[in-house]
Tab-separated table of C-alpha atoms and ligand atoms in Angstrom:
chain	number	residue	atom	x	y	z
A	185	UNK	CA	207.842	223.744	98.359
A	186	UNK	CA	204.907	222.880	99.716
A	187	UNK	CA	201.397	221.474	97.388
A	188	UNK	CA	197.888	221.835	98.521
A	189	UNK	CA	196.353	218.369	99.613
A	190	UNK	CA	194.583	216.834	97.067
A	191	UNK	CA	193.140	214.093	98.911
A	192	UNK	CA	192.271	215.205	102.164
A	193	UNK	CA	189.684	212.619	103.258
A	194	UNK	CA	191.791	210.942	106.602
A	195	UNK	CA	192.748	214.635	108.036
A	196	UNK	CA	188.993	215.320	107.602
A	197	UNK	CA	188.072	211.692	109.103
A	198	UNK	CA	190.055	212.366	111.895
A	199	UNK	CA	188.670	215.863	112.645
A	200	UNK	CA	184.903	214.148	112.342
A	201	UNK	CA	184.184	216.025	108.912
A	202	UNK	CA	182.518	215.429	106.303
A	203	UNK	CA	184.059	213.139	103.634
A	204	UNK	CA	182.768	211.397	99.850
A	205	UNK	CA	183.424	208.166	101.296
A	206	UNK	CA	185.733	205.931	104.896
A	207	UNK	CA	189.246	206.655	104.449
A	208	UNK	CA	191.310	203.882	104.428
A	209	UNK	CA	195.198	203.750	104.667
A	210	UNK	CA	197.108	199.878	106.452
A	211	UNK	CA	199.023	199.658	109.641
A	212	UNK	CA	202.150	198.622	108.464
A	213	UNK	CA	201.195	198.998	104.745
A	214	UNK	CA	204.742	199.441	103.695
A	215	UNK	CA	206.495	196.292	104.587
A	216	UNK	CA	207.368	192.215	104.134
A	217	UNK	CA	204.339	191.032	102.216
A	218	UNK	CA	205.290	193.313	99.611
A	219	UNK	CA	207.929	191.735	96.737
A	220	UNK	CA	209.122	194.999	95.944
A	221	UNK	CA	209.947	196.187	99.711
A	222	UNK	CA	211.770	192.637	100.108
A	223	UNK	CA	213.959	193.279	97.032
A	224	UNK	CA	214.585	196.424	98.294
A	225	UNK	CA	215.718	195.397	101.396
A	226	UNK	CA	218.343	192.845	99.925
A	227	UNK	CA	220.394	195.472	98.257
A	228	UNK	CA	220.186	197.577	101.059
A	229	UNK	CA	221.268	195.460	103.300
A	230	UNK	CA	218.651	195.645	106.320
A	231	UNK	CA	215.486	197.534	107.505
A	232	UNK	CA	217.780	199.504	109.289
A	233	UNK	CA	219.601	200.596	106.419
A	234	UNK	CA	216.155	201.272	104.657
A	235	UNK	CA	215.439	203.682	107.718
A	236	UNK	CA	218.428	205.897	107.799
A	237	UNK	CA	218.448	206.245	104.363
A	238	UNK	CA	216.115	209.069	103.740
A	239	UNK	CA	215.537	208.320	99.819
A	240	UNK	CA	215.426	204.478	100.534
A	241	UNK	CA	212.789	205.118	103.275
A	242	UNK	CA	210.781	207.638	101.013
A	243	UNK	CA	210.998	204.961	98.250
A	244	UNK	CA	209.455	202.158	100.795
A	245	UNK	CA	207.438	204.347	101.833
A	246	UNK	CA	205.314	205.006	98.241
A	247	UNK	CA	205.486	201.278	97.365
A	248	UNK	CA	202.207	200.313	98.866
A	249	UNK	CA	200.378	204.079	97.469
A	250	UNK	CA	201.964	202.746	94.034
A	251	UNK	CA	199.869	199.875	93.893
A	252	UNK	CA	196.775	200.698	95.896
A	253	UNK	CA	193.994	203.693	96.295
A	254	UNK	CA	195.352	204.239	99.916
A	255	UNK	CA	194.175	207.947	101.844
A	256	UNK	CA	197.623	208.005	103.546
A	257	UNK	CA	201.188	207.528	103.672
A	258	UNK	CA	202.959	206.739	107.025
A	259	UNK	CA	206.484	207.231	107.142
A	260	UNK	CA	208.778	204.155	107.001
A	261	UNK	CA	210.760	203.863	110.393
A	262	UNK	CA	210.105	202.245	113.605
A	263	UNK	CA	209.379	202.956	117.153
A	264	UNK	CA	212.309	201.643	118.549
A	265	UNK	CA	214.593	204.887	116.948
A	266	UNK	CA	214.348	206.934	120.237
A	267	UNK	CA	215.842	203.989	122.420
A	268	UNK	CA	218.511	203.327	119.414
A	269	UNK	CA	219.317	206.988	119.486
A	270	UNK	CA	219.789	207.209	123.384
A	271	UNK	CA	222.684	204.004	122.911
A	272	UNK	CA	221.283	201.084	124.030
A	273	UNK	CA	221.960	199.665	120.994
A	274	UNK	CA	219.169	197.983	118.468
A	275	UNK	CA	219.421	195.137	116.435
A	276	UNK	CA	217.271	193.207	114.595
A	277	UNK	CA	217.541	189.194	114.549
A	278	UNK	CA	215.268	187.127	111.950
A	279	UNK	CA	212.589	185.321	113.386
A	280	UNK	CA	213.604	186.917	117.008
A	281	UNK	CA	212.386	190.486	116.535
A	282	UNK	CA	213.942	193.800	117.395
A	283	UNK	CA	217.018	193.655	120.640
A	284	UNK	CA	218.981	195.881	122.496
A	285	UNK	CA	222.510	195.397	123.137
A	286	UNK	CA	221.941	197.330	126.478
A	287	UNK	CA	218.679	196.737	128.091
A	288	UNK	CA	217.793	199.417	131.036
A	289	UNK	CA	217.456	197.576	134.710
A	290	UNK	CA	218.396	199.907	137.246
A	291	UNK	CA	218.323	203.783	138.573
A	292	UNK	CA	221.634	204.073	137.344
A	293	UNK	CA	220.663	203.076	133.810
A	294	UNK	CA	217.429	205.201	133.849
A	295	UNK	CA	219.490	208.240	134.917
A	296	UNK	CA	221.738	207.811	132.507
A	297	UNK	CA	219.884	208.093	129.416
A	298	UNK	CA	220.440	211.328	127.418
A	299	UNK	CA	216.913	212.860	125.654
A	300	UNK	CA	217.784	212.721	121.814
A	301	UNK	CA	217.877	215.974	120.152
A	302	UNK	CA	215.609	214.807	117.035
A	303	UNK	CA	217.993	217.315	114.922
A	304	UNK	CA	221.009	215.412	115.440
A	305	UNK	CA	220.949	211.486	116.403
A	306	UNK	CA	217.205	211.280	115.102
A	307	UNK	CA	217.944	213.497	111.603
A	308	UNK	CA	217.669	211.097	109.542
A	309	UNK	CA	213.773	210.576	110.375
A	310	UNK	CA	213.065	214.444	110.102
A	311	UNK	CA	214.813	214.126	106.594
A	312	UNK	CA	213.294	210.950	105.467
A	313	UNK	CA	209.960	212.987	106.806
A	314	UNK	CA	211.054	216.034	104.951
A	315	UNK	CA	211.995	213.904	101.381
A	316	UNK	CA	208.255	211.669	101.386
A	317	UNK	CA	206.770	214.640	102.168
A	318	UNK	CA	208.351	216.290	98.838
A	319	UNK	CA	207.602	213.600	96.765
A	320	UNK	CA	204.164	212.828	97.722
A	321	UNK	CA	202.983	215.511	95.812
A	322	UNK	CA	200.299	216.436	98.069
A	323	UNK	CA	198.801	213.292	96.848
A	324	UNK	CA	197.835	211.951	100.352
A	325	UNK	CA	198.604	213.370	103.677
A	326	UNK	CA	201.817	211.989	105.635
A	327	UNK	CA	201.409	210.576	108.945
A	328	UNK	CA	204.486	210.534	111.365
A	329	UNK	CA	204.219	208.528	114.454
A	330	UNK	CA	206.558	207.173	117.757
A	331	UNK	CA	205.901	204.458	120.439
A	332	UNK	CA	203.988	204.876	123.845
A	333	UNK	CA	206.101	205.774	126.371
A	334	UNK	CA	205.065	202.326	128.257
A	335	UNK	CA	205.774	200.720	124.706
A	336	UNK	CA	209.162	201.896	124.350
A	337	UNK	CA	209.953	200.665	128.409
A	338	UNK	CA	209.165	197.498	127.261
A	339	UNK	CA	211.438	196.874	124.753
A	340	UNK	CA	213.969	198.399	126.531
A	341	UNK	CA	213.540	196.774	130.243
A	342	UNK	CA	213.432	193.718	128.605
A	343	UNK	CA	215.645	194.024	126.297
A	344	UNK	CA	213.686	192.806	123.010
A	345	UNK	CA	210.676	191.238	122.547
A	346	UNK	CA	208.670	189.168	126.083
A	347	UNK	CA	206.012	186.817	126.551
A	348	UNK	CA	205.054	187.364	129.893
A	349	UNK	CA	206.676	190.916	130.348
A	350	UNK	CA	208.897	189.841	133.625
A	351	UNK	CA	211.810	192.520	133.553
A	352	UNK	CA	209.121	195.563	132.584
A	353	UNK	CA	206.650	195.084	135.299
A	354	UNK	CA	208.983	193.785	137.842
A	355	UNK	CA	210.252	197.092	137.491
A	356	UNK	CA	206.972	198.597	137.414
A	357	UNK	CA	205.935	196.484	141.037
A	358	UNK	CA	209.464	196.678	142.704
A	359	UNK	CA	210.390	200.131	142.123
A	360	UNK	CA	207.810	202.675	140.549
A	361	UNK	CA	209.550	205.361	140.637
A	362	UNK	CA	212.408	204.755	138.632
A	363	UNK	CA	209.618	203.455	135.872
A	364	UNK	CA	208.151	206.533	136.269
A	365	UNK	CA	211.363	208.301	135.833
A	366	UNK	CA	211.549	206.619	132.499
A	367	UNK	CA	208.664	206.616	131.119
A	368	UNK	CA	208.548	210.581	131.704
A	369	UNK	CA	212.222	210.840	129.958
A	370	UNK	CA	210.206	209.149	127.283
A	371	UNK	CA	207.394	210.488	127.363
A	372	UNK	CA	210.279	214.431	126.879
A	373	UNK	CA	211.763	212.087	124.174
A	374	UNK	CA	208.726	211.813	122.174
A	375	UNK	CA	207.132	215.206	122.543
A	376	UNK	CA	210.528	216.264	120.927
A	377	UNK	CA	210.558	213.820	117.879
A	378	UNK	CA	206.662	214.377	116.922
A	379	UNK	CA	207.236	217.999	116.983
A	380	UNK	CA	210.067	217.993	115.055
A	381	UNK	CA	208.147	215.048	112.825
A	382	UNK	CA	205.611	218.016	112.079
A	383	UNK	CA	208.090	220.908	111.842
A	384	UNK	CA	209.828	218.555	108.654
A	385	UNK	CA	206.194	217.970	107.057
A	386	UNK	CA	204.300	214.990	109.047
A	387	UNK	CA	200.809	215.933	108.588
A	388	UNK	CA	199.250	213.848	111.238
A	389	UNK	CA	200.596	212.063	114.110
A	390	UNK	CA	199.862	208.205	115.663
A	391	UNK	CA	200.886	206.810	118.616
A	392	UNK	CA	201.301	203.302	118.953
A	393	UNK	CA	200.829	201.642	121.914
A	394	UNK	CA	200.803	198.013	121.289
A	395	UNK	CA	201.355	196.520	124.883
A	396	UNK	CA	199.349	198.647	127.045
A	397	UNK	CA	196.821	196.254	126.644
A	398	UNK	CA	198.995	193.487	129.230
A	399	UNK	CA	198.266	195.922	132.436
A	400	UNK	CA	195.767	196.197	134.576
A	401	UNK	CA	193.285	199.315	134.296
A	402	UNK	CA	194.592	200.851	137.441
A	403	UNK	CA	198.024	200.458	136.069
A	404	UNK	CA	197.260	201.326	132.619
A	405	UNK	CA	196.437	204.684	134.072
A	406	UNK	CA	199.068	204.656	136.117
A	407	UNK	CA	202.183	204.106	133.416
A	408	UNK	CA	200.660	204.242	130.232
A	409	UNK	CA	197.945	206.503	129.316
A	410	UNK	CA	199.123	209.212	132.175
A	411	UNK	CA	202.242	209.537	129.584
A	412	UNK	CA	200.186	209.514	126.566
A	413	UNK	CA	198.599	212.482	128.043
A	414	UNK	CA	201.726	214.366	128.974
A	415	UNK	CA	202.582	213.853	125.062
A	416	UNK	CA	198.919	215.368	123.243
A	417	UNK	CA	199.271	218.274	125.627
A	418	UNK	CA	202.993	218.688	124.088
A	419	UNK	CA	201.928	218.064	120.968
A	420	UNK	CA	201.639	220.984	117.981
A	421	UNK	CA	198.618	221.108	117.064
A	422	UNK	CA	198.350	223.437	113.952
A	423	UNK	CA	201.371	223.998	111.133
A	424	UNK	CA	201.151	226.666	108.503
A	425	UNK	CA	197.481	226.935	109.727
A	426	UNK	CA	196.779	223.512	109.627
A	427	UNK	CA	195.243	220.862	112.045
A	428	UNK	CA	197.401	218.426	113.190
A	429	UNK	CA	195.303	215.341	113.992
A	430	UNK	CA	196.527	213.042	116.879
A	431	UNK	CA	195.311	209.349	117.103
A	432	UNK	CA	196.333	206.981	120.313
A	433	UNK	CA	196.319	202.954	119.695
A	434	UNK	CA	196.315	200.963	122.540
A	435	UNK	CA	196.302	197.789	121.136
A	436	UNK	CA	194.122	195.332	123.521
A	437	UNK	CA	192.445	198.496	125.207
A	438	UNK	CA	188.799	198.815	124.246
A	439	UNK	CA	187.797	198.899	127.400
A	440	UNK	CA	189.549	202.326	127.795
A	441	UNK	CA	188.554	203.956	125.155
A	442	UNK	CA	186.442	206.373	127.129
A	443	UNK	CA	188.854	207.918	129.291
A	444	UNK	CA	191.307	207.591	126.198
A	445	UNK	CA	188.594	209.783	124.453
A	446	UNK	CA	189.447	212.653	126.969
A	447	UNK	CA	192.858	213.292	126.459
A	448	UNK	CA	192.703	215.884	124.103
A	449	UNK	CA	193.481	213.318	121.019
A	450	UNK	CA	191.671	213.607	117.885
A	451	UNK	CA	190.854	209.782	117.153
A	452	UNK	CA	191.015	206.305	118.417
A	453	UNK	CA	192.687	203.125	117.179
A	454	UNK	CA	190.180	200.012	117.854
A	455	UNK	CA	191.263	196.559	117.323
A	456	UNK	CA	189.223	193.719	116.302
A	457	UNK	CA	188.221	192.382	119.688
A	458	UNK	CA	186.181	195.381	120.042
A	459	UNK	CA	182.637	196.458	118.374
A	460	UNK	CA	182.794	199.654	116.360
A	461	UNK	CA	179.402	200.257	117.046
A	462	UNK	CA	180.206	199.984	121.109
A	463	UNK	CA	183.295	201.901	120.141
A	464	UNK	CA	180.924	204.388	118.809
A	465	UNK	CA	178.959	204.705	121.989
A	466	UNK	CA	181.728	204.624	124.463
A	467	UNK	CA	183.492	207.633	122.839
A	468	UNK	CA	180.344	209.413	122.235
A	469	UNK	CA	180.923	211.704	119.739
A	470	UNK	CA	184.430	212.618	121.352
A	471	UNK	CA	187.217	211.583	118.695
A	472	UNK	CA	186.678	209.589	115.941
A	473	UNK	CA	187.768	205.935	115.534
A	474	UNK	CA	190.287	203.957	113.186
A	475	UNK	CA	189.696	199.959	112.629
A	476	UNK	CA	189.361	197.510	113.072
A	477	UNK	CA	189.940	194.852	110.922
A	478	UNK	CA	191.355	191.855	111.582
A	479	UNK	CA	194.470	191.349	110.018
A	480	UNK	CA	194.035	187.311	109.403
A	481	UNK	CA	190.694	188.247	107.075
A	482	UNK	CA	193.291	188.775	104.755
A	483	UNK	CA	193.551	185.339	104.249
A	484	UNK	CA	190.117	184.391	103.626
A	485	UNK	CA	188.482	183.745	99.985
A	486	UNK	CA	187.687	187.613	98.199
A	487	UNK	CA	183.770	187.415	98.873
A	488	UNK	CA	184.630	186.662	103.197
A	489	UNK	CA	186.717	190.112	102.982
A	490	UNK	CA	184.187	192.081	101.173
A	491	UNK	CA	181.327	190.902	103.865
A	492	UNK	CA	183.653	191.857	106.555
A	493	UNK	CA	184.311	195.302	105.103
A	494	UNK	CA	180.653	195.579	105.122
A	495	UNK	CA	179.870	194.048	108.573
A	496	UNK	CA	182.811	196.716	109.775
A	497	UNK	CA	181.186	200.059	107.741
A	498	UNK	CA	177.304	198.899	109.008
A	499	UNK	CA	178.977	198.331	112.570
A	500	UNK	CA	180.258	202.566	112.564
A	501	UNK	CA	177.045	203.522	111.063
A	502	UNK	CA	176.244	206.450	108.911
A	503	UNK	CA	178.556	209.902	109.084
A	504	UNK	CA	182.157	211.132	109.339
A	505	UNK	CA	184.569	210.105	112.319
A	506	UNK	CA	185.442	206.777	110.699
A	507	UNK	CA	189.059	205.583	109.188
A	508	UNK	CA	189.052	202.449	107.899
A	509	UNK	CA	192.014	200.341	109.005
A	510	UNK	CA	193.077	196.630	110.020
A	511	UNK	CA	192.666	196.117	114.014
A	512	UNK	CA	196.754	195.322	113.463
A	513	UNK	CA	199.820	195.404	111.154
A	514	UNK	CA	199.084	193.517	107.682
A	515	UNK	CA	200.872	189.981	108.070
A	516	UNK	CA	204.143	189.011	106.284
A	517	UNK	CA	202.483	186.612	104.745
A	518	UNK	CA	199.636	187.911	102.942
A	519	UNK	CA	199.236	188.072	99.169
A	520	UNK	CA	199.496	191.356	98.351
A	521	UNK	CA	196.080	191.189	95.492
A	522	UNK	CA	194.027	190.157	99.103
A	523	UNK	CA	194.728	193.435	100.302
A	524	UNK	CA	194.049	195.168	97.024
A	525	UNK	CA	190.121	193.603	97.335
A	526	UNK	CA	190.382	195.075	100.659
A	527	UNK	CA	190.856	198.664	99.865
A	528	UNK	CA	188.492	198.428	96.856
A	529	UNK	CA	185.748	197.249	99.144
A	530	UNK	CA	186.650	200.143	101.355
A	531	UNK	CA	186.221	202.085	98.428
A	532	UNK	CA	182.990	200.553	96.851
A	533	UNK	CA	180.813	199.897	99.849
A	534	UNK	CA	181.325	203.176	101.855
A	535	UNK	CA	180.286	205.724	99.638
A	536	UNK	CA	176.482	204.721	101.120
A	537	UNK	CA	177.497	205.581	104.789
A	538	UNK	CA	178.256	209.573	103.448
A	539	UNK	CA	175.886	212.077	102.004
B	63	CP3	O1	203.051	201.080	109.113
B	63	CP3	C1	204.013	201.298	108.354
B	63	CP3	O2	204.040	200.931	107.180
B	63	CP3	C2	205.152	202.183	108.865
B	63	CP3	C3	206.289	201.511	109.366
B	63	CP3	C4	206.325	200.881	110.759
B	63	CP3	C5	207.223	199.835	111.045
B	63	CP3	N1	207.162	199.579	112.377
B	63	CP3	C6	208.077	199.185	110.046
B	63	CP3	C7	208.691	197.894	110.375
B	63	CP3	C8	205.673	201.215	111.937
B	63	CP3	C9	204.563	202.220	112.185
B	63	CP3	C10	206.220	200.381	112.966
B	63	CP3	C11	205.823	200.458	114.379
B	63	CP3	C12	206.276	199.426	115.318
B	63	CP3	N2	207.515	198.837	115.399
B	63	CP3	C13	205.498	198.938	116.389
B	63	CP3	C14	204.112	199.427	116.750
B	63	CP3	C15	203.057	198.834	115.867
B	63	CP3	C16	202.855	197.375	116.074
B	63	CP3	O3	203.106	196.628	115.126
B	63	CP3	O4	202.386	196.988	117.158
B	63	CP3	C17	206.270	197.993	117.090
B	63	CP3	C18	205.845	197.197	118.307
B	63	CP3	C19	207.541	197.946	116.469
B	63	CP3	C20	208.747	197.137	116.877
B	63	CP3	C21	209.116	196.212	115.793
B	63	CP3	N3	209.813	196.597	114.669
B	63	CP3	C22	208.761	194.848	115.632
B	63	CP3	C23	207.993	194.032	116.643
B	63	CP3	C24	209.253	194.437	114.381
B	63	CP3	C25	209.069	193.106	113.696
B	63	CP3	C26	210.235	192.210	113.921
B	63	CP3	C27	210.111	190.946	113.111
B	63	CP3	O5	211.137	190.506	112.638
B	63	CP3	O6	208.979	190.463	112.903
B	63	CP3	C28	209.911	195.534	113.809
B	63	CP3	C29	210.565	195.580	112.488
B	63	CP3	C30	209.801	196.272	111.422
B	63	CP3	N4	209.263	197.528	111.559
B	63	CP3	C31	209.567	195.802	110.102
B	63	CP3	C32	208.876	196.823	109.436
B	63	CP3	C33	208.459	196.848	107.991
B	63	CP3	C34	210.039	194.496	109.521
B	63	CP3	C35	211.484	194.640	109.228
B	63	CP3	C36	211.987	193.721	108.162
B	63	CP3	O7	212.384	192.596	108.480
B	63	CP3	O8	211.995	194.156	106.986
């Protein structure tokens, strides 16, 4: 059953057309800083258990569009499914961050790895896509999303979360082209699970590449926006004649955002350390751009958020191309109302920058 889009303001954002007012939808807007998503959590168990469940992780997945004027759901998972469903094992510790029982080190390892069939050990994302997507309504357009390539290495070289990245990119210096090897089994991985993401109902797809931004330019190139590439061009790109915008975050990579621009991707993520306005002119006219809030305004008195909305909306200028967004996941630790004035302001103060 499938309902025509009633709010179709971020698909047009992406795709640089005209919209009433700035889309605005919250990197990690379904989440901790939420009472609701913590109680649901508790009787479930663990985030895990809220992502395999399909109804649990369409449930988490409306709580934030419940209480707030949002222009998008994204589905409630994580990127770390595709190395989870190739066996090395995930686990989450409190205060630690996600782990892998089996971290990848060698040739051996790297050969190993099977490519998940998204049908099979990855079904329950397609069907928690496939539920959300049912019960939305056609409310808000659903955005399904996976790791970077480089992203997913990471976590899995390492074998959880790094400060100074030592396993990853002494792989990356030592032996290149076993990281290469992975990152393109990765980079097959992830072509397979958007596609599939899209084939279940995902109306638009993100790719999150929040540690790109530790290499150097020749090396982010090299092994992370090369694979990034080799995904768009595998990408579906229309479904039951629709467009399926693509958007690439590179967390920490404004400086790249004009040969990110080229790839064939519909729009940008910025963070907050860059300018939209230099955004603006790097990608000139190219893709449009999603920011860049920082997160940690959410913590500031009511009036500092609503002048930072507005310094962020003056800063993109007049005319479509622009989703609103923080630079960053919302914080555990925010009170839930401070985000509320934040999507009102969206709301309010961007109507001006449309005709
Ligand atoms: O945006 C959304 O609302 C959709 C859900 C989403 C989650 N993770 C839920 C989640 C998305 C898009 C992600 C992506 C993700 N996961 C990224 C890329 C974006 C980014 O933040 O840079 C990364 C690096 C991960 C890996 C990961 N998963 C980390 C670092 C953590 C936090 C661990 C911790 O304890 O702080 C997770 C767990 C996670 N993913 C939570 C949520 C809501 C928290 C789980 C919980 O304790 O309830």
């Amino acid at each position: 059953m499938s309902h025509p889009l009633k709010n179709d303001r971020y698909l047009k954002a992406c795709l640089q057309q005209p919209v009433d007012r700035t889309p605005i939808w919250m990197m990690r807007q379904a989440g901790r800083y939420l009472p609701e998503y913590r109680q649901l959590r508790a009787e479930a168990g663990s985030f895990m258990d809220l992502c395999t469940n399909p109804e649990l992780a369409c449930e988490v997945t409306l709580q934030p569009l419940r209480r707030y004027p949002l222009d998008a759901a994204i589905l409630f998972s994580d990127i770390l499914t595709i190395p989870d469903a190739m066996g090395l094992g995930l686990y989450f510790t409190p205060g630690e961050g996600p782990a892998f029982h089996k971290p990848v080190r060698t040739k051996a390892d790297v050969t190993a790895l099977p490519i998940p069939d998204p049908n099979q050990e990855l079904k329950y994302v397609t069907d928690a896509v496939a539920t959300i997507r049912r019960e939305l309504k056609g409310d808000v357009p659903l955005i399904g999303f996976s790791g970077s390539p480089w992203t997913l290495a990471t976590y899995m070289v390492e074998g959880g979360t790094t400060k100074n990245f030592s396993e990853v990119k002494g792989m990356m210096y030592s032996d290149p082209a076993v990281m290469h090897q992975l990152l393109d089994k990765l980079a097959d991985s992830i072509i397979l699970y958007l596609n599939a993401q899209v084939e279940s109902g995902a109306q638009a797809l993100m790719i999150f590449d929040t540690w790109g931004g530790v290499l150097s330019p020749r090396d982010y190139q090299e092994f992370s926006l090369r694979y990034m590439q080799k995904i768009v061009d595998g990408l579906k790109r229309d479904h039951e004649g629709h467009k399926i915008p693509v958007t690439l975050f590179t967390k920490g990579g404004g400086a790249w955002l004009d040969i990110m621009a080229v790839t064939g991707c519909d729009c940008l993520g910025v963070d907050w350390t860059t300018d939209l306005a230099d955004a603006r002119a790097k990608v000139a006219g190219k893709v449009a751009l999603q920011g860049n809030m920082d997160p940690s305004i959410l913590y500031a008195e009511d009036d500092r958020i609503r002048d930072e909305v507005a310094t962020i909306l003056a800063s993109y200028g007049k005319g479509s191309g622009h989703v609103f967004n923080l630079g960053h996941g919302i914080h555990q630790t925010v009170d839930p109302a401070k985000a509320g004035v934040f999507i009102n302001s969206v709301h309010q103060l961007s109507k001006q920058y449309h005709s």
